[in-house]
Short mmCIF file of C-alpha atoms and ligand atoms in Angstrom, two decimals:
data_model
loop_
_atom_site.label_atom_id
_atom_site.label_comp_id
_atom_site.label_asym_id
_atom_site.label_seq_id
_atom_site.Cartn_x
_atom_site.Cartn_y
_atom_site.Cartn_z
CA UNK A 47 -17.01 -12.72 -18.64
CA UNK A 48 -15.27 -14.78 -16.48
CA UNK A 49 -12.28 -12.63 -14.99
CA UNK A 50 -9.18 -14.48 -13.99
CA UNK A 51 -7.16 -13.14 -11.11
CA UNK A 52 -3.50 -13.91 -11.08
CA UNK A 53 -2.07 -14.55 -8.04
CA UNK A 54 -1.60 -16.70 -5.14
CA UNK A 55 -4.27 -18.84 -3.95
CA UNK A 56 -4.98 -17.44 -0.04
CA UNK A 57 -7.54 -20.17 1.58
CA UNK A 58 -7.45 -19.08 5.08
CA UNK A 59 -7.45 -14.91 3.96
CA UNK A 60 -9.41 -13.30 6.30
CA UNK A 61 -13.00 -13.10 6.02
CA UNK A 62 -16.45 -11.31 6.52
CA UNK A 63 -19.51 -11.58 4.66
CA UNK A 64 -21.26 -8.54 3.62
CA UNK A 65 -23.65 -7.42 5.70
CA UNK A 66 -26.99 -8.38 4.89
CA UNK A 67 -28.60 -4.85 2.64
CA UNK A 68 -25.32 -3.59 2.05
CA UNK A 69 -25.32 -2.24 -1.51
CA UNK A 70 -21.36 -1.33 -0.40
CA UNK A 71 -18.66 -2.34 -3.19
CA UNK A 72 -16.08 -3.02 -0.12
CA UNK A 73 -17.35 -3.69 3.63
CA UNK A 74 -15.45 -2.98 6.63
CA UNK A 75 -14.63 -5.75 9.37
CA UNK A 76 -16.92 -5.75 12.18
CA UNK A 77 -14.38 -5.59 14.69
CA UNK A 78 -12.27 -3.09 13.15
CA UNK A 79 -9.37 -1.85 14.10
CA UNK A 80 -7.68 -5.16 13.85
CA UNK A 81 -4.78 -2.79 15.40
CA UNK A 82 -5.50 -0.53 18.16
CA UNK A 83 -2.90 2.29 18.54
CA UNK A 84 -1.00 0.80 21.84
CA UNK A 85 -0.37 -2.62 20.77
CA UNK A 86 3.20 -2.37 21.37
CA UNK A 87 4.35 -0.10 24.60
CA UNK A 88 6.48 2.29 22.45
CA UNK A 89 3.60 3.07 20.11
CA UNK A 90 1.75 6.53 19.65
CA UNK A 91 -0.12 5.00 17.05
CA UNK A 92 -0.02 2.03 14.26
CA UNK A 93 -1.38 2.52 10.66
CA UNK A 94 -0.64 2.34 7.36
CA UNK A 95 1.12 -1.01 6.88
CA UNK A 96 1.57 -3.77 4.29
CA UNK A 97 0.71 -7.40 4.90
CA UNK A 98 1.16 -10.40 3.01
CA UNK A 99 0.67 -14.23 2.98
CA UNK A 100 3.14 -16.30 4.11
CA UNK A 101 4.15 -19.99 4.60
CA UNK A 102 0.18 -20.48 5.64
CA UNK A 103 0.28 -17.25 7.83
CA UNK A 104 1.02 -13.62 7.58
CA UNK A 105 3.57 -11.02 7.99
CA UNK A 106 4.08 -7.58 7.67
CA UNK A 107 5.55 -4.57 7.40
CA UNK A 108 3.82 -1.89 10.10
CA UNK A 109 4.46 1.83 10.20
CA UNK A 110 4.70 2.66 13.92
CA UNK A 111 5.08 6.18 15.14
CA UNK A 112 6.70 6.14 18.74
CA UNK A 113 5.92 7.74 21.47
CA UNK A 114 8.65 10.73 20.42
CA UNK A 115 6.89 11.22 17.38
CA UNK A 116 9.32 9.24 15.38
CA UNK A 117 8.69 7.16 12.13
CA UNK A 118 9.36 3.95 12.60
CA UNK A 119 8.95 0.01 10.37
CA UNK A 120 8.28 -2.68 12.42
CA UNK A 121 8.13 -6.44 11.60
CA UNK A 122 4.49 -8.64 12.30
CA UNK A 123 3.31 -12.06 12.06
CA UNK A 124 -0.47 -13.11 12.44
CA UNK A 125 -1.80 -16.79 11.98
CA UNK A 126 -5.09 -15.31 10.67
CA UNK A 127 -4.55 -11.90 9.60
CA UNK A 128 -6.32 -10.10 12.28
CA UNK A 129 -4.51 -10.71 15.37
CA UNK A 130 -1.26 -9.31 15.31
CA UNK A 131 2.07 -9.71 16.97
CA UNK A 132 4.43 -6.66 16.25
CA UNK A 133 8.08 -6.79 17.09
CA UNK A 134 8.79 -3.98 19.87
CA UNK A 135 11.89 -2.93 18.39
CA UNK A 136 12.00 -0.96 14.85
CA UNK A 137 13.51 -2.93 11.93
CA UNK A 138 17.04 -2.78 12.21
CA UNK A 139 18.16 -2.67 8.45
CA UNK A 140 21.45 -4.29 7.17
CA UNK A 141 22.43 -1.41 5.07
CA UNK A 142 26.18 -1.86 3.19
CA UNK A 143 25.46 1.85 1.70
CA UNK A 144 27.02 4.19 3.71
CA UNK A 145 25.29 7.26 2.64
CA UNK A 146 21.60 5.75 3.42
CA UNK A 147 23.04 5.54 7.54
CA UNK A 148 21.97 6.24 9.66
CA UNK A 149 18.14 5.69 9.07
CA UNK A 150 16.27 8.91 9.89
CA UNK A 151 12.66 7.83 9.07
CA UNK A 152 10.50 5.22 7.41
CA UNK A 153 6.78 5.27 6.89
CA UNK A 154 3.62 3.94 4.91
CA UNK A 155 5.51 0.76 3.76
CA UNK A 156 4.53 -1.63 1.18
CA UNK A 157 5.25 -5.54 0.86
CA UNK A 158 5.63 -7.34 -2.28
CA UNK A 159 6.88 -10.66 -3.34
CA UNK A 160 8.61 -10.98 -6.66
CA UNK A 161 10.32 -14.16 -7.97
CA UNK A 162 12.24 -15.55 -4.44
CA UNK A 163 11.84 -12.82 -2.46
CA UNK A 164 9.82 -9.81 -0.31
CA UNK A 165 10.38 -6.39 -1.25
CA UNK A 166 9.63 -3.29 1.07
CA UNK A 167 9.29 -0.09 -0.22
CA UNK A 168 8.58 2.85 1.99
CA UNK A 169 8.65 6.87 2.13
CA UNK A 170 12.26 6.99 3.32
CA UNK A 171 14.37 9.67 4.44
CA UNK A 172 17.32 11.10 2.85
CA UNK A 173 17.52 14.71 2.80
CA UNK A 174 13.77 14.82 2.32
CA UNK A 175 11.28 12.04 1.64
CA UNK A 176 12.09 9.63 -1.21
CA UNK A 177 11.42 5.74 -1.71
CA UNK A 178 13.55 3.19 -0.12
CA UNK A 179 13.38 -0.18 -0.28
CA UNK A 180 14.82 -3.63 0.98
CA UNK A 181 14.20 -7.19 0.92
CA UNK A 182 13.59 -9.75 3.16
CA UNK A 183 13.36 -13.56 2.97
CA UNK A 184 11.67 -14.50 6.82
CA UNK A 185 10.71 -10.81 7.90
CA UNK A 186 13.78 -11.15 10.73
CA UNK A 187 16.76 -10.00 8.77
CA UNK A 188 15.72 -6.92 6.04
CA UNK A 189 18.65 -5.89 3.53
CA UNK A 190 18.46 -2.40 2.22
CA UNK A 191 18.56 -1.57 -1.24
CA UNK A 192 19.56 2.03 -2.49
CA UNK A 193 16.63 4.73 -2.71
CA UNK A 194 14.53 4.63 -5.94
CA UNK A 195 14.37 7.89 -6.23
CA UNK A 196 15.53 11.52 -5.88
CA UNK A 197 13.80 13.43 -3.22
CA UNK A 198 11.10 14.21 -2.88
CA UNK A 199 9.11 11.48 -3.55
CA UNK A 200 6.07 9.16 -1.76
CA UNK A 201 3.95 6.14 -2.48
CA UNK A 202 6.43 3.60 -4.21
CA UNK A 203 4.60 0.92 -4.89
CA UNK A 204 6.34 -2.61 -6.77
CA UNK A 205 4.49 -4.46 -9.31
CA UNK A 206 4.59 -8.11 -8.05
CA UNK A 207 6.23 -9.26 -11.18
CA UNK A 208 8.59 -7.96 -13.78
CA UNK A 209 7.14 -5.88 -16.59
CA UNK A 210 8.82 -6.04 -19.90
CA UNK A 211 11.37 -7.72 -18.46
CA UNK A 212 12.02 -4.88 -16.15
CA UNK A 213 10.98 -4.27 -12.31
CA UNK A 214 8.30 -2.01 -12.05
CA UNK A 215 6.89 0.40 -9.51
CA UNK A 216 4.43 3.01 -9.09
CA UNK A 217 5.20 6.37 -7.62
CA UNK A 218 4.61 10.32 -6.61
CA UNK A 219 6.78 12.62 -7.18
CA UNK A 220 5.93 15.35 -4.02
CA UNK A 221 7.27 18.13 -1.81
CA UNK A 222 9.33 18.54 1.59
CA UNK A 223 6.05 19.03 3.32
CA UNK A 224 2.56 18.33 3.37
CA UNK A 225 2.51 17.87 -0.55
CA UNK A 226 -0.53 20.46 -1.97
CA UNK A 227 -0.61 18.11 -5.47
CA UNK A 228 0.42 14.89 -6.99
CA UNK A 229 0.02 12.54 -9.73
CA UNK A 230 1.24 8.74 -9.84
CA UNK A 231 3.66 8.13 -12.35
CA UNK A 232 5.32 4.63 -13.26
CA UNK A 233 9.15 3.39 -13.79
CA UNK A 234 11.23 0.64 -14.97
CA UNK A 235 15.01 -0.77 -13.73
CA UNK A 236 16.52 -4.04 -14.51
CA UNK A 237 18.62 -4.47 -11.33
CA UNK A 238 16.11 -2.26 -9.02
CA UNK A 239 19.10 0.22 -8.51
CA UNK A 240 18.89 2.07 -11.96
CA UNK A 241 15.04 3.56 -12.37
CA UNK A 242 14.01 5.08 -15.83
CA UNK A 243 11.54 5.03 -18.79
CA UNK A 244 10.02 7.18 -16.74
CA UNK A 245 5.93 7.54 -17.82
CA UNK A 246 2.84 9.42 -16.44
CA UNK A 247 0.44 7.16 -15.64
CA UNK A 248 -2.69 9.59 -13.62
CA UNK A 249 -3.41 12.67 -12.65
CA UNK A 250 -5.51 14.40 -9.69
CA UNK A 251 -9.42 14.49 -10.92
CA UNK A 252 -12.64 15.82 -9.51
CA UNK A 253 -14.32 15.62 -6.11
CA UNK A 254 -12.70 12.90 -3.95
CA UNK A 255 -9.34 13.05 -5.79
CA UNK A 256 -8.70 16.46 -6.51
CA UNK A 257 -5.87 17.45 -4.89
CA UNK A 258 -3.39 14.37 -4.99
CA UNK A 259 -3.71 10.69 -5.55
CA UNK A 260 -1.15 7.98 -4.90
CA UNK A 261 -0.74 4.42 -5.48
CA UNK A 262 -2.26 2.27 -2.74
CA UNK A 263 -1.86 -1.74 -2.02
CA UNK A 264 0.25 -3.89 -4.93
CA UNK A 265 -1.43 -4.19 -7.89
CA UNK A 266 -3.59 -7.12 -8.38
CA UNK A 267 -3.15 -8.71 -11.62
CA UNK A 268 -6.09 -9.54 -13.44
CA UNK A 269 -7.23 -10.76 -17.22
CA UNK A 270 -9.21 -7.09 -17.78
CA UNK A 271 -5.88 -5.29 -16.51
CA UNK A 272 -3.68 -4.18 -13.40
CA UNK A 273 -6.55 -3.73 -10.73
CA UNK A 274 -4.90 -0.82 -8.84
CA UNK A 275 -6.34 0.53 -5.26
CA UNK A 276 -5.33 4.49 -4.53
CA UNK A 277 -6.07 6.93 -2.13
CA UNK A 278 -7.07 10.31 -3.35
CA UNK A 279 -7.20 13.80 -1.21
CA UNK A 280 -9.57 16.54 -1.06
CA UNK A 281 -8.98 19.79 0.21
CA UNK A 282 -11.93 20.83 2.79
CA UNK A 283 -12.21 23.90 4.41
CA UNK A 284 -11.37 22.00 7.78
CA UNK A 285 -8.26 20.13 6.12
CA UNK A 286 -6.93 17.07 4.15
CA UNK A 287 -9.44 14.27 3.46
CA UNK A 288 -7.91 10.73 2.39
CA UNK A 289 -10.38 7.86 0.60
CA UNK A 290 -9.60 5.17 -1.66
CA UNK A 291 -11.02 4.91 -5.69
CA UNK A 292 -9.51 2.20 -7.97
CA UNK A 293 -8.06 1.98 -11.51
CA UNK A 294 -7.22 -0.90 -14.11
CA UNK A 295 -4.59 -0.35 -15.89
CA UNK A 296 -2.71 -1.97 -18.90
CA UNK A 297 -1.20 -5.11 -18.18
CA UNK A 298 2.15 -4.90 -20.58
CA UNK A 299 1.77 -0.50 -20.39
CA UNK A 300 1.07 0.10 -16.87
CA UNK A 301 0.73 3.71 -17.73
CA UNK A 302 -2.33 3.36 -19.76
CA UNK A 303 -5.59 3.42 -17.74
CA UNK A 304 -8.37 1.49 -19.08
CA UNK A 305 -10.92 2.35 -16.23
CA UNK A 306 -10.90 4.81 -13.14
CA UNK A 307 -13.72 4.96 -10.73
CA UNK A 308 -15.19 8.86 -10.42
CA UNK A 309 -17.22 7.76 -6.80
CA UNK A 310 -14.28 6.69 -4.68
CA UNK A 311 -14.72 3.00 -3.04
CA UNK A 312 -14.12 4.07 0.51
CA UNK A 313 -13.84 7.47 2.64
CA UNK A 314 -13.68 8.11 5.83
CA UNK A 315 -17.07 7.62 7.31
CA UNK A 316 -16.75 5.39 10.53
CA UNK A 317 -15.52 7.06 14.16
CA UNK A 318 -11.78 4.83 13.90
CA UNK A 319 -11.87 6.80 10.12
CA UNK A 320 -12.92 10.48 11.54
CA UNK A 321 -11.13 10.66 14.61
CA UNK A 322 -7.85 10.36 15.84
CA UNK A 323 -4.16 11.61 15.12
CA UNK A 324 -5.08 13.45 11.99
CA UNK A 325 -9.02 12.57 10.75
CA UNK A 326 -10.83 11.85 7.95
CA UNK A 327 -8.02 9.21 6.81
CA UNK A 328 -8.40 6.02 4.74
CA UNK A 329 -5.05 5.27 3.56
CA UNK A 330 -4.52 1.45 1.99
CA UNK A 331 -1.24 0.45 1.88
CA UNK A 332 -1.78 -3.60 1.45
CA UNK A 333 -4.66 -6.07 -0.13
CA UNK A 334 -4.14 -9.79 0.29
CA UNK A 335 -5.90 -11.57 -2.44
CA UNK A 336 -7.67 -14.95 -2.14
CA UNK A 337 -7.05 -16.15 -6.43
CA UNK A 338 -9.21 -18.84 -6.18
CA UNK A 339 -12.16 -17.13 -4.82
CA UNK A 340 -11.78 -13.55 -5.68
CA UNK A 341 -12.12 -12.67 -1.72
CA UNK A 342 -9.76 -9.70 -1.25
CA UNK A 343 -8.81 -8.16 2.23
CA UNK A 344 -7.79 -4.42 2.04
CA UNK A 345 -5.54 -3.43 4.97
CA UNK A 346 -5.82 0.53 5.51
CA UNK A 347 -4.68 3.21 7.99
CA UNK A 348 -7.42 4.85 10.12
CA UNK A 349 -6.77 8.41 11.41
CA UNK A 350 -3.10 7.93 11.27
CA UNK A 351 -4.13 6.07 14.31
CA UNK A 352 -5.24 2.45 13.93
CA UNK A 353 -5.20 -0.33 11.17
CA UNK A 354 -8.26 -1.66 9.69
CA UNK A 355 -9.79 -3.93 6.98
CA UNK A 356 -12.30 -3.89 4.72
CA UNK A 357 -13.46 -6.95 2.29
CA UNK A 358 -14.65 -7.00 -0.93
CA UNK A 359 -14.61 -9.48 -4.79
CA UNK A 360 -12.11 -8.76 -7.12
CA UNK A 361 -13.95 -9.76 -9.64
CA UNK A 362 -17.00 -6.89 -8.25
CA UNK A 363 -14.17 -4.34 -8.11
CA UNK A 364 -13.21 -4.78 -11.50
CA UNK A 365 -16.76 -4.27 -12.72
CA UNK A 366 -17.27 -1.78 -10.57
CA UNK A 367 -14.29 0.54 -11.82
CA UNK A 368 -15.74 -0.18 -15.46
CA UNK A 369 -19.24 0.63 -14.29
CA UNK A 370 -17.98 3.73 -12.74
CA UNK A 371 -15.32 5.00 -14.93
CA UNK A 372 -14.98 8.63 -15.33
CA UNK A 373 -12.73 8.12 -18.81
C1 BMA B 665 0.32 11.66 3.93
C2 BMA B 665 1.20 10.59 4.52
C3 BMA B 665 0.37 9.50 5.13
C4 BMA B 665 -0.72 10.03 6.01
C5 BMA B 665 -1.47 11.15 5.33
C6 BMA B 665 -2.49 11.81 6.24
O1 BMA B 665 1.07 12.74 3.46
O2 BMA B 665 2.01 11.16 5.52
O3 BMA B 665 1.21 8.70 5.91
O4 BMA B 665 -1.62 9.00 6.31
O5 BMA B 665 -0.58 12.13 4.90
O6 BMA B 665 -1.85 12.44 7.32
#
């Protein structure tokens, strides 16, 4: 089988080759965290941000919390995807909706590019988390679009392309707090104002995943499916515990899974993983994907502290999932 991966081609995606003996599905960066936690003088920390290729470089979409505590989106560009230059000030939206001013909070953003443009989605604030979004054509100027959904809601994630004709994006309906459950469900809207047909797509499982999962990085598009990256949550006796399994789904019914891995594909396991604002976090929020080679780049929050990468094949992913599926 040879899989065909849909998608930009990526030449100068950032790059590691596995380690020599490693028997590991995804590898991490030797010199992770690509972002430490001070980069930028107002920062607390820096994780859980989106990244994506662009005109022969990179920019992004970084969740920065301040040094009040505050969530805040901030713009990047990199050359080669591992150094990064952040913008000091937060994104300042141009917003024409009254009622989504002033901007409270924004966090765990993700990037997409459909058609002629970016798309950001991120856990938004409006009387309780919920999904915002906006576009952007140069990652200076970012238009806001109205919320996606009611609160409370996390984890809206875009398809990269329309799906039966419609836009299409992943979500989690959640709580006002530190959500105790959560399954990803899918949605359609033609104009991405109005969001409906409205389908489960995946519930919490065993083990790694057993108390709430949500969508990760963009789907990758591939010939055996939608090869989709999410984080999953256990509940230890000492808290919270965030890793990362992967799913293909249906490429014209999103909502149908074809494969889900029951071993998740990465957990918190390094020190930049197990120690920092909150530990034992893995949380992926982008993957920039190399078509021509299969190399893929998974950009994931440490800690809530730091940003780091891990590399892996597409095309090993994909049979990994299928060698690994629980259904
Ligand atoms: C989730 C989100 C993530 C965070 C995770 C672990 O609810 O807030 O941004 O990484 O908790 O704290």
């Amino acid at each position: 089988m040879k899989l065909k991966i849909y998608g930009p081609e990526v030449p100068n995606i950032p790059w590691e080759e596995r380690p020599p003996g490693s028997g590991e599905v995804l590898w991490r960066y030797s010199k992770n965290p690509v972002i430490p936690r001070n980069l930028i003088p107002c920062a607390n920390s820096i994780f859980n941000s989106a990244v994506v290729p662009y005109q022969g470089e990179f920019r992004g979409v970084f969740r920065v919390d301040n040094r009040a505590r505050e969530m805040c989106l901030h713009s990047g560009r990199s050359r080669d995807g591992l150094n990064w230059e952040l913008d000091p000030e937060p994104i300042a939206f141009i917003c024409g909706i009254d009622e989504l001013k002033p901007f409270v909070y924004g966090y765990d953003p993700r990037v997409t590019w459909i058609e002629d443009r970016y798309y950001v989605t991120w856990c938004n604030w409006y009387h309780g988390p919920t999904i915002g979004a906006a576009y952007t054509f140069d990652f200076e100027k970012f238009y806001q679009l109205e919320n996606a959904f009611l609160p409370f809601n996390r984890n809206g994630v875009l398809f990269p392309r329309r799906i039966n004709g419609n836009y299409a994006m992943l979500s989690r309906p959640s709580d006002n707090g530190h959500t105790p459950f959560g399954d990803i469900f899918y949605s359609e809207s033609p104009d991405l104002t109005y969001w409906g047909r409205h389908r489960f797509v995946m519930a919490t499982a065993g083990g790694w995943q057993s108390t709430k999962i949500g969508a990760g990085p963009v789907p990758i598009e591939t010939s055996e499916g939608w090869l989709l990256i999410y984080h999953g949550v256990l509940t230890s006796c000492n808290g919270f515990v965030y890793s990362a399994g992967a799913a293909l789904l249906d490429l014209d019914q999103p909502w149908k899974v074809i494969a889900r891995t029951r071993p998740y594909i990465i957990s918190p396991q390094t020190y930049y993983e197990c120690v920092g604002d909150v530990p034992n976090v893995v949380f992926p929020c982008a993957a920039l994907v190399d078509s021509a080679t299969g190399r893929l780049a998974l950009y994931y929050g440490g800690a809530d502290t730091v940003v780091a990468v891990a590399f892996g094949y597409v095309q090993e992913l994909v049979q990994f999932v299928k060698d690994n599926s629980m259904i």
